[in-house]
Coordinates of C-alpha atoms in Angstrom, one line a residue:
M1 CA 16.3 -47.2 2.0
A2 CA 17.3 -46.4 5.3
A3 CA 20.4 -44.8 4.2
D4 CA 18.0 -42.3 2.5
D5 CA 16.0 -41.6 5.4
G6 CA 19.1 -40.7 7.0
D7 CA 19.9 -38.6 4.1
A8 CA 16.8 -37.3 4.5
A9 CA 17.1 -36.5 8.0
T10 CA 20.3 -34.9 8.1
S11 CA 19.6 -32.4 6.0
S12 CA 16.4 -31.7 7.1
S13 CA 18.1 -30.5 10.2
S14 CA 20.7 -28.5 8.5
S15 CA 18.3 -26.8 7.0
P16 CA 16.9 -23.3 8.9
L17 CA 13.5 -23.6 7.2
L18 CA 12.5 -26.6 9.2
S19 CA 10.9 -27.3 12.4
K20 CA 11.1 -30.8 15.0
P21 CA 9.0 -33.1 12.5
S22 CA 6.0 -34.1 14.7
T23 CA 4.4 -37.2 14.9
S24 CA 1.1 -36.2 12.6
A25 CA 2.8 -34.7 9.8
L26 CA 5.1 -37.8 9.1
D27 CA 2.0 -40.0 9.1
S28 CA 0.4 -37.8 7.2
P29 CA -0.7 -39.3 4.1
R30 CA 0.4 -36.5 1.7
R31 CA 3.5 -38.4 1.8
S32 CA 2.6 -40.6 -0.6
S33 CA 2.3 -38.0 -3.4
D34 CA 3.7 -38.2 -7.0
P35 CA 7.3 -38.7 -6.2
E36 CA 8.6 -36.9 -9.3
S37 CA 7.2 -33.3 -7.8
D38 CA 9.5 -31.2 -6.0
P39 CA 10.4 -33.1 -2.8
T40 CA 11.3 -30.0 -1.3
Q41 CA 7.5 -29.0 -1.6
F42 CA 6.8 -31.3 2.0
L43 CA 9.5 -30.2 3.9
Q44 CA 8.0 -28.6 7.1
I45 CA 7.7 -25.2 7.4
S46 CA 7.9 -22.7 10.4
Y47 CA 9.8 -19.5 11.4
N48 CA 13.2 -19.0 11.3
F49 CA 14.3 -17.8 14.4
G50 CA 17.8 -18.4 14.0
P51 CA 20.2 -16.4 11.5
R52 CA 20.0 -15.7 8.5
P53 CA 21.8 -15.8 4.9
F54 CA 21.8 -13.1 2.6
K55 CA 19.1 -13.4 -0.4
D56 CA 18.4 -11.5 -3.9
V57 CA 21.3 -10.0 -3.0
A58 CA 21.9 -9.0 -6.7
F59 CA 18.8 -6.9 -6.4
L60 CA 20.2 -5.4 -3.3
L61 CA 23.3 -4.0 -5.0
L62 CA 21.0 -2.8 -7.4
F63 CA 18.6 -0.5 -5.9
D64 CA 21.8 0.7 -4.0
L65 CA 23.4 1.4 -7.1
F66 CA 20.5 3.5 -8.4
V67 CA 20.4 5.5 -5.3
F68 CA 23.9 6.2 -4.7
S69 CA 23.9 7.1 -8.5
T70 CA 20.8 9.0 -7.8
F71 CA 22.8 11.2 -4.7
G72 CA 26.1 11.6 -6.7
F73 CA 24.7 13.1 -9.4
G74 CA 22.3 15.6 -7.3
V75 CA 25.3 16.5 -5.3
F76 CA 27.0 17.4 -8.9
S77 CA 24.0 18.8 -10.1
V78 CA 23.8 21.4 -6.7
F79 CA 28.0 22.6 -7.4
H80 CA 27.7 22.3 -11.4
R81 CA 24.5 24.8 -11.3
N82 CA 24.6 28.2 -13.6
T83 CA 23.4 30.8 -10.8
D84 CA 21.7 33.0 -14.0
Y85 CA 19.0 30.4 -14.4
G86 CA 15.8 32.3 -14.7
D87 CA 17.6 35.5 -15.6
S88 CA 16.7 35.6 -19.3
S89 CA 16.5 39.2 -18.9
S90 CA 20.5 39.9 -18.0
F91 CA 21.2 37.9 -21.2
S92 CA 21.5 39.4 -24.9
Y93 CA 22.9 38.1 -28.3
D94 CA 26.1 39.4 -29.6
L95 CA 26.5 39.5 -32.9
A96 CA 30.5 39.7 -32.6
S97 CA 30.4 36.5 -30.4
T98 CA 26.9 35.1 -32.1
S99 CA 26.4 34.0 -28.5
C100 CA 24.5 35.1 -25.7
V101 CA 26.2 37.3 -22.9
K102 CA 25.3 38.9 -19.1
V103 CA 24.2 42.3 -19.7
S104 CA 24.1 44.5 -16.4
T105 CA 19.8 44.8 -15.5
F106 CA 18.4 44.9 -12.0
T107 CA 14.7 43.5 -11.4
S108 CA 12.7 43.3 -8.8
F109 CA 10.5 41.0 -7.7
S110 CA 7.0 41.6 -6.0
N111 CA 4.3 38.6 -6.0
S112 CA 2.1 38.5 -2.3
Y113 CA -1.3 36.8 -1.4
W114 CA -3.1 36.9 1.3
S115 CA -5.9 34.3 2.0
D116 CA -8.6 34.6 4.3
P117 CA -6.6 34.4 8.3
V118 CA -10.1 33.1 9.8
F119 CA -10.3 30.4 7.3
E120 CA -6.4 29.8 7.5
K121 CA -6.4 29.9 11.2
D122 CA -9.5 27.5 11.8
L123 CA -8.3 25.3 8.7
I124 CA -4.8 24.7 10.5
W125 CA -6.1 23.9 13.8
T126 CA -8.8 21.4 12.6
L127 CA -6.2 19.4 10.6
V128 CA -4.0 19.4 13.7
V129 CA -6.3 18.7 16.0
T130 CA -7.9 15.6 13.8
L131 CA -4.2 14.3 13.6
I132 CA -3.2 14.5 16.9
L133 CA -6.7 12.6 17.9
S134 CA -6.0 10.3 15.1
A135 CA -3.8 7.9 17.1
P136 CA -6.1 7.5 19.8
F137 CA -8.9 7.4 17.1
C138 CA -7.2 4.2 16.2
F139 CA -6.7 2.3 19.1
V140 CA -10.0 2.8 20.8
V141 CA -11.4 1.4 16.7
L142 CA -8.7 -1.6 17.4
L143 CA -10.0 -2.3 21.2
L144 CA -13.7 -2.1 19.6
L145 CA -12.8 -4.4 17.1
K146 CA -11.0 -6.4 19.0
H147 CA -13.7 -6.9 21.7
Y148 CA -17.1 -6.1 19.9
T149 CA -16.2 -6.7 17.0
K150 CA -19.6 -8.2 16.0
Q151 CA -21.1 -5.1 17.6
I152 CA -19.1 -2.7 15.6
V153 CA -20.0 -4.7 11.9
Y154 CA -23.5 -5.6 12.7
A155 CA -24.4 -1.1 13.7
C156 CA -22.1 -0.4 11.1
L157 CA -23.4 -2.1 8.1
P158 CA -27.4 -0.1 7.2
L159 CA -24.8 3.0 7.8
F160 CA -23.1 1.8 4.8
V161 CA -26.2 2.7 2.9
L162 CA -27.6 5.2 5.1
F163 CA -24.7 7.4 5.4
P164 CA -24.5 8.1 1.1
I165 CA -28.5 8.5 1.1
F166 CA -28.5 11.1 3.5
F167 CA -25.4 13.1 1.8
N168 CA -26.8 12.7 -1.3
V169 CA -29.9 14.3 -0.2
Y170 CA -29.0 16.8 1.7
W171 CA -26.8 18.3 -1.0
F172 CA -29.3 18.0 -3.6
V173 CA -31.4 19.9 -1.5
A174 CA -29.1 22.5 0.1
C175 CA -27.8 23.0 -3.9
T176 CA -31.6 24.0 -5.1
L177 CA -32.2 26.0 -2.1
S178 CA -28.2 28.0 -2.6
S179 CA -28.6 30.3 -5.7
S180 CA -25.1 30.3 -6.9
C181 CA -25.8 26.4 -6.4
S182 CA -28.2 26.4 -8.6
D183 CA -27.5 28.6 -11.1
A184 CA -24.0 27.2 -11.8
L185 CA -25.3 23.6 -11.9
P186 CA -29.0 23.6 -13.9
L187 CA -31.9 21.0 -12.4
A188 CA -31.0 18.5 -14.7
Y189 CA -27.4 17.8 -14.2
R190 CA -28.2 17.7 -10.0
V191 CA -30.9 15.0 -10.9
L192 CA -28.5 13.1 -13.1
V193 CA -25.8 13.0 -10.2
L194 CA -28.6 12.6 -7.5
V195 CA -29.8 9.4 -9.5
F196 CA -26.3 8.3 -10.5
V197 CA -25.4 8.1 -6.8
F198 CA -28.5 6.1 -5.9
L199 CA -27.3 3.3 -8.4
V200 CA -23.8 3.5 -6.7
I201 CA -25.9 3.0 -3.4
A202 CA -28.1 -0.1 -4.5
I203 CA -24.5 -1.5 -5.8
I204 CA -23.6 -1.3 -2.4
V205 CA -26.7 -2.8 -0.9
W206 CA -26.4 -5.8 -3.8
I207 CA -22.5 -6.4 -2.5
I208 CA -23.8 -6.4 1.1
V209 CA -26.3 -8.9 0.3
A210 CA -24.2 -10.8 -1.9
N211 CA -21.8 -11.6 0.6
W212 CA -24.2 -11.7 3.4
H213 CA -23.4 -15.2 4.3
R214 CA -19.7 -14.3 4.6
I215 CA -20.4 -12.1 6.6
E216 CA -19.9 -14.0 10.6
L217 CA -16.5 -15.8 9.3
T218 CA -15.7 -12.4 8.4
I219 CA -16.5 -10.7 11.8
Q220 CA -14.9 -13.7 13.3
I221 CA -11.4 -13.2 11.3
I222 CA -11.1 -9.7 11.9
G223 CA -11.2 -10.1 15.7
V224 CA -8.7 -12.8 15.8
A225 CA -6.8 -9.8 13.7
S226 CA -7.6 -7.2 16.0
D227 CA -6.4 -9.1 19.1
A228 CA -3.0 -10.6 17.4
L229 CA -2.3 -6.8 16.4
S230 CA -3.0 -5.3 20.1
K231 CA -0.3 -7.7 21.2
N232 CA 2.1 -5.8 18.9
L233 CA 1.3 -2.4 19.4
K234 CA 4.7 -1.3 18.7
L235 CA 3.9 -1.4 15.2
F236 CA 1.8 1.6 15.1
V237 CA 5.2 3.0 16.3
V238 CA 7.7 1.8 13.7
L239 CA 5.4 2.1 11.0
P240 CA 4.8 5.6 11.0
L241 CA 8.2 6.4 11.1
L242 CA 9.0 3.9 8.3
I243 CA 6.8 6.7 6.9
L244 CA 9.2 9.5 8.1
G245 CA 12.4 8.4 7.1
L246 CA 11.3 8.1 3.5
V247 CA 9.6 11.5 3.8
V248 CA 13.4 13.1 4.8
Y249 CA 15.1 10.6 2.3
Y250 CA 12.7 11.7 -0.3
A251 CA 13.5 15.7 0.8
P252 CA 17.7 15.5 -0.5
V253 CA 16.2 13.8 -3.7
V254 CA 13.3 16.6 -4.0
V255 CA 16.2 19.4 -3.5
F256 CA 18.6 17.8 -6.0
L257 CA 16.0 17.5 -8.8
V258 CA 14.8 21.7 -8.3
F259 CA 18.7 22.0 -8.8
A260 CA 19.3 19.7 -11.8
R261 CA 17.1 22.3 -13.9
F262 CA 19.8 25.0 -13.2
N263 CA 22.2 22.8 -14.7
G264 CA 22.4 24.8 -18.8
E265 CA 23.2 28.0 -20.0
F266 CA 21.8 30.7 -22.4
V267 CA 21.7 30.0 -26.0
P268 CA 21.0 32.0 -29.3
R269 CA 17.3 31.0 -31.1
E270 CA 16.7 32.6 -34.6
V271 CA 13.2 34.0 -34.2
D272 CA 12.7 36.0 -37.6
G273 CA 15.3 36.7 -40.2
D274 CA 18.7 38.3 -38.4
E275 CA 16.8 38.6 -34.8
Y276 CA 17.9 36.1 -32.3
V277 CA 16.6 35.6 -28.6
C278 CA 18.8 33.9 -25.6
E279 CA 16.5 30.9 -24.3
W280 CA 17.9 28.3 -21.6
K281 CA 19.0 24.6 -23.1
E282 CA 19.4 22.4 -20.2
D283 CA 22.6 20.2 -20.1
S284 CA 22.0 16.9 -21.9
W285 CA 22.5 14.9 -19.1
V286 CA 20.0 16.4 -16.8
P287 CA 16.4 14.4 -18.4
A288 CA 18.6 11.4 -17.6
Y289 CA 19.0 12.3 -14.5
Y290 CA 15.4 13.5 -13.6
A291 CA 14.4 9.6 -15.4
L292 CA 16.8 8.1 -12.8
A293 CA 15.6 9.9 -9.9
I294 CA 12.3 9.6 -10.6
I295 CA 12.7 5.5 -10.4
T296 CA 15.0 5.9 -7.3
M297 CA 11.8 7.1 -5.9
L298 CA 8.9 5.0 -6.8
W299 CA 11.2 2.1 -6.4
S300 CA 12.2 3.4 -3.3
L301 CA 8.0 4.0 -2.2
A302 CA 7.5 0.7 -2.9
V303 CA 10.2 -0.7 -1.0
M304 CA 9.0 0.7 2.1
V305 CA 5.5 -0.3 1.4
E306 CA 6.6 -4.1 1.0
M307 CA 9.3 -3.5 4.1
Q308 CA 6.4 -2.2 6.2
V309 CA 4.6 -6.0 5.2
Y310 CA 7.8 -7.9 6.1
V311 CA 7.7 -6.2 9.0
I312 CA 4.1 -6.7 10.3
S313 CA 4.2 -10.1 9.4
G314 CA 7.6 -11.0 11.0
A315 CA 6.1 -9.6 14.2
I316 CA 3.0 -11.3 13.9
A317 CA 4.6 -14.5 12.9
Q318 CA 6.4 -14.6 16.1
W319 CA 3.3 -14.3 18.1
Y320 CA 2.0 -16.9 16.5
F321 CA 4.0 -19.7 16.5
S322 CA 5.4 -19.2 19.9
K323 CA 3.0 -20.0 23.5
E324 CA 1.5 -17.5 25.3
D325 CA 3.6 -17.4 28.3
S326 CA 6.9 -17.2 26.5
M327 CA 6.1 -14.7 24.2
P328 CA 9.1 -13.5 22.3
K329 CA 10.8 -10.3 23.4
K330 CA 11.9 -7.3 20.8
C331 CA 10.3 -9.5 18.1
I332 CA 9.7 -6.4 15.9
R333 CA 13.4 -5.3 16.2
S334 CA 13.9 -8.5 15.1
S335 CA 11.8 -7.9 12.0
L336 CA 13.4 -4.7 11.7
R337 CA 17.2 -6.1 11.4
N338 CA 16.2 -9.1 9.3
A339 CA 14.4 -6.4 6.8
F340 CA 17.4 -3.9 6.4
G341 CA 19.8 -7.0 6.6
Q342 CA 19.2 -10.2 5.3
S343 CA 16.5 -10.2 3.4
F344 CA 16.6 -6.4 2.0
G345 CA 17.1 -8.0 -1.6
T346 CA 14.3 -9.7 -1.8
I347 CA 12.1 -6.9 -0.2
C348 CA 14.0 -4.6 -3.5
L349 CA 12.8 -7.4 -6.0
S350 CA 9.5 -7.2 -4.4
G351 CA 9.4 -3.6 -4.4
I352 CA 10.6 -3.6 -8.3
L353 CA 7.9 -5.6 -9.4
V354 CA 5.1 -4.7 -7.5
G355 CA 5.8 -1.0 -9.5
V356 CA 6.6 -2.6 -12.8
V357 CA 2.6 -4.4 -12.1
R358 CA 1.6 -1.2 -10.6
V359 CA 3.1 1.2 -14.1
V360 CA 2.1 -1.6 -16.8
R361 CA -1.6 -1.8 -15.0
A362 CA -2.1 2.0 -15.8
I363 CA -0.7 1.7 -19.2
V364 CA -3.7 -0.6 -19.4
D365 CA -6.2 1.1 -18.1
N366 CA -5.4 4.2 -19.7
A367 CA -5.6 2.4 -22.8
R368 CA -8.9 0.7 -22.1
E369 CA -10.6 4.1 -21.2
E370 CA -9.0 5.5 -24.6
N371 CA -10.9 2.8 -26.2
P372 CA -9.0 2.1 -29.0
Q373 CA -10.1 -0.2 -31.5
G374 CA -9.0 -3.0 -32.9
I375 CA -8.3 -6.8 -32.6
V376 CA -4.7 -6.6 -31.7
N377 CA -5.5 -4.1 -29.0
F378 CA -8.1 -6.4 -27.8
A379 CA -6.2 -9.2 -26.9
L380 CA -2.8 -7.2 -26.1
R381 CA -5.4 -6.2 -23.4
C382 CA -6.3 -9.7 -22.2
C383 CA -2.8 -11.2 -21.9
A384 CA -1.8 -8.3 -20.3
N385 CA -4.5 -8.7 -17.7
A386 CA -3.9 -12.2 -17.6
L387 CA -0.2 -12.0 -16.5
L388 CA -1.5 -9.5 -13.9
G389 CA -3.5 -11.5 -12.6
A390 CA -1.3 -14.2 -11.8
F391 CA 1.3 -12.1 -10.7
D392 CA -1.4 -10.6 -8.1
Y393 CA -2.0 -14.6 -7.4
L394 CA 1.6 -15.6 -7.4
N395 CA 2.3 -12.2 -5.4
K396 CA -0.5 -12.5 -3.0
F397 CA 1.2 -14.0 0.3
T398 CA 5.1 -14.2 -1.1
I399 CA 6.7 -11.3 1.4
N400 CA 4.5 -12.6 4.4
F401 CA 6.5 -16.1 3.8
A402 CA 9.7 -14.9 3.0
A403 CA 9.6 -12.5 6.2
I404 CA 8.6 -16.2 7.5
T405 CA 11.1 -18.2 6.9
G406 CA 14.2 -15.8 5.1
E407 CA 13.5 -17.5 2.0
S408 CA 14.6 -16.0 -1.5
Y409 CA 11.5 -14.2 -3.3
C410 CA 11.3 -17.0 -6.1
T411 CA 11.7 -19.5 -3.6
S412 CA 8.8 -17.7 -1.2
A413 CA 6.6 -17.2 -4.1
K414 CA 7.1 -21.4 -5.1
M415 CA 6.4 -22.8 -1.8
T416 CA 3.7 -20.4 -1.1
Y417 CA 1.7 -21.5 -4.0
E418 CA 2.3 -25.0 -3.1
L419 CA 1.6 -24.7 0.6
L420 CA -1.6 -23.3 -0.4
R421 CA -2.4 -26.2 -3.4
R422 CA -1.3 -29.0 -0.6
N423 CA -4.0 -27.4 2.1
L424 CA -6.7 -26.6 -0.8
L425 CA -6.4 -22.9 0.3
S426 CA -7.1 -20.2 -1.5
A427 CA -5.2 -17.3 -2.4
V428 CA -7.4 -14.3 -2.8
F429 CA -10.1 -15.3 -0.3
V430 CA -9.0 -13.5 3.0
E431 CA -9.3 -10.7 0.7
T432 CA -12.2 -10.2 -0.9
V433 CA -14.9 -9.4 2.4
S434 CA -12.9 -8.6 5.4
T435 CA -11.3 -5.6 3.2
R436 CA -14.9 -4.5 1.7
I437 CA -16.7 -4.4 5.5
L438 CA -12.9 -2.3 7.2
T439 CA -13.5 -0.3 4.5
G440 CA -17.3 0.5 4.9
I441 CA -16.5 0.4 8.8
V442 CA -13.3 3.4 7.8
F443 CA -16.1 5.8 5.6
V444 CA -18.3 5.6 8.6
L445 CA -16.5 6.5 11.3
S446 CA -14.4 9.0 9.2
A447 CA -17.6 10.7 7.9
A448 CA -19.2 10.9 11.6
Y449 CA -15.9 12.1 12.6
A450 CA -16.8 14.6 9.6
V451 CA -20.4 15.6 10.6
A452 CA -19.1 16.6 14.2
T453 CA -16.4 19.0 13.0
W454 CA -18.4 21.1 10.9
A455 CA -21.5 20.9 13.7
V456 CA -18.4 23.0 16.1
L457 CA -17.3 24.6 13.2
R458 CA -21.0 26.4 12.7
G459 CA -21.0 27.1 16.4
V460 CA -17.7 28.6 17.3
S461 CA -16.5 30.2 13.8
S462 CA -17.8 32.8 11.1
L463 CA -16.3 30.5 8.5
G464 CA -20.0 30.2 7.1
V465 CA -19.9 28.5 3.3
D466 CA -16.3 27.2 4.2
S467 CA -16.8 25.4 6.8
Y468 CA -17.9 22.6 4.7
L469 CA -14.3 22.7 3.0
V470 CA -12.9 22.3 6.4
A471 CA -15.1 19.4 7.5
I472 CA -14.1 17.7 4.2
L473 CA -10.7 18.0 4.3
A474 CA -10.4 16.6 8.1
W475 CA -13.0 13.8 6.7
L476 CA -10.0 13.2 4.4
L477 CA -7.4 13.3 6.6
L478 CA -9.3 11.1 8.8
T479 CA -9.4 8.9 6.1
V480 CA -6.0 8.4 5.2
V481 CA -5.3 7.4 9.1
L482 CA -7.7 5.0 9.3
A483 CA -7.0 3.5 5.7
F484 CA -3.4 3.3 6.9
F485 CA -4.5 1.5 9.7
V486 CA -6.8 -1.0 7.5
H487 CA -3.8 -1.6 5.5
V488 CA -2.2 -3.1 8.5
L489 CA -4.6 -4.9 9.7
D490 CA -5.0 -6.3 6.2
N491 CA -1.5 -7.9 6.5
V492 CA -2.2 -9.1 9.9
I493 CA -5.4 -11.2 8.0
D494 CA -3.0 -12.1 6.1
T495 CA 0.0 -13.3 8.0
I496 CA -2.1 -15.4 10.1
Y497 CA -3.8 -17.2 7.2
V498 CA 0.1 -18.1 5.9
C499 CA 0.4 -19.5 9.4
Y500 CA -3.0 -21.5 9.5
A501 CA -1.6 -22.7 6.3
I502 CA 1.9 -23.7 7.7
D503 CA 0.3 -25.5 11.2
R504 CA -2.4 -27.0 8.7
D505 CA 0.8 -28.5 6.9
K506 CA 2.4 -30.1 9.6
G507 CA -0.4 -31.2 11.4
D508 CA 0.1 -29.0 14.3
V509 CA -2.1 -26.2 16.2
C510 CA -0.4 -23.3 17.8
K511 CA -3.1 -20.9 18.2
Q512 CA -6.1 -22.6 18.7
E513 CA -8.6 -19.7 18.9
V514 CA -7.4 -19.3 15.0
H515 CA -7.9 -22.9 14.2
E516 CA -11.3 -22.9 15.2
V517 CA -12.2 -19.5 12.6
Y518 CA -10.0 -20.3 9.9
V519 CA -10.8 -23.9 9.3
H520 CA -14.2 -22.2 8.2
L521 CA -12.7 -20.8 5.3
P522 CA -13.8 -22.6 1.9
I523 CA -12.0 -25.0 0.1
S524 CA -10.3 -23.8 -2.9
R525 CA -12.1 -26.0 -5.8
S526 CA -9.1 -24.6 -8.3
T527 CA -6.9 -27.2 -7.2
R528 CA -8.8 -29.7 -5.6
S529 CA -8.9 -32.0 -9.0
A530 CA -5.0 -31.6 -9.0
L531 CA -4.7 -33.5 -5.6
S532 CA -4.9 -37.0 -4.4
P533 CA -7.6 -38.2 -2.7
N534 CA -5.5 -38.7 0.3
A535 CA -4.9 -35.1 0.6
L536 CA -8.7 -34.7 0.9
N537 CA -8.7 -36.4 4.2
A538 CA -5.3 -35.0 6.0

């Protein structure tokens, strides 16, 4: 036994996932669990500050193959294009050669569209001002959530209901008083829409009442996450730059897709007896290239989203596992280096899995809307929903865990599941209430901004009814920006949740203020029966 203990200690010291064992963790009664279970599930996990090995290299190479193939065939399509594309009037059928030949013709094109210059000017300025103000707006919202979380949440909760009621009654009255609107939408339809919106509002009220007992805990979770995010404000520079990089990356691919259509030739087609017309026929490889480019673009989008989660998780985890007086420098830079380096294959694998699941879910939802009959279709939908639910459960914190430990995707998924199961924590609780409250706050703030924008436009502009459209577009733009802020904050909450689980697994406390909040999370009853009685006392 002593030799076995020595070997275990040697292997533990060589693993990059292991931290220095603490007395409380070694004396934990969980060590006496079933010896036939996987012994690696009880290793003490911590943030891997050291060098990390490359993981999931096969998917890194596969992603690179897709990207290089897309760009390679795209460059070929540019140089191999047919400059006569779109000029079918210059070709006619030649009986001698039984083919389409080019004839000399001159064509001119004149297509101009002029819209209202006042509307364009006010719309552009409104959107530009909204985009400029969105950055300080997000910063102010973060500070308010950090210092006055309770006040902000309780102030916005009534507005979750009052704002929809106001807008519902306002549009109904305005449409009734407007002759053009009332003629286009009869009274019966207006009443039907009015009642439907009130039913939606009633559902919102029911959701608030049903989750009222979780409001206080959710407020504390949002406050802790806002404090952690305020310590990593550079994320609001890095994450938009990743989106900008994706847009720049997309630009040549879109150009290649346009030029790919120019690859082909005019061929004759018999229309009536001996009459022939010349029509454009694409080369046989063009549809395949479209499929390749679209798959690459979708995969790249999913990779960018997962990379954002990885960078957020890495930065927040370094803040969590560091002492207050020794905050690591360049933590975001190290997370970016790991994301684009050793863990890029893991991010690619996660991206393609998430992309496939979303496509399958879209297909299932579309099939449900079409309402196909038959027991077979019903069984297939049930199986698909069960598989998608299982994937969401296992994938929930996988990238967060991979950013912390540097492990591969499959290992991270397995260890995350075991980590939460051992500590009786749920993989879905933290997203149920906090995301809804943050979404409601986004709606309230963006709606208030839209009302203020409409009032300013009515006072300084002569747009008239068009001011409603400009205000709605400003509301949509601010909603998108604030939704991105909520997306970041949600990932911070998830990362802190994983870090708290790691702390609890080791019997350690790295951030006391986090433990004071997350200790009140409910125990996962689904895994309680799978653990020994000693685990409940750990």
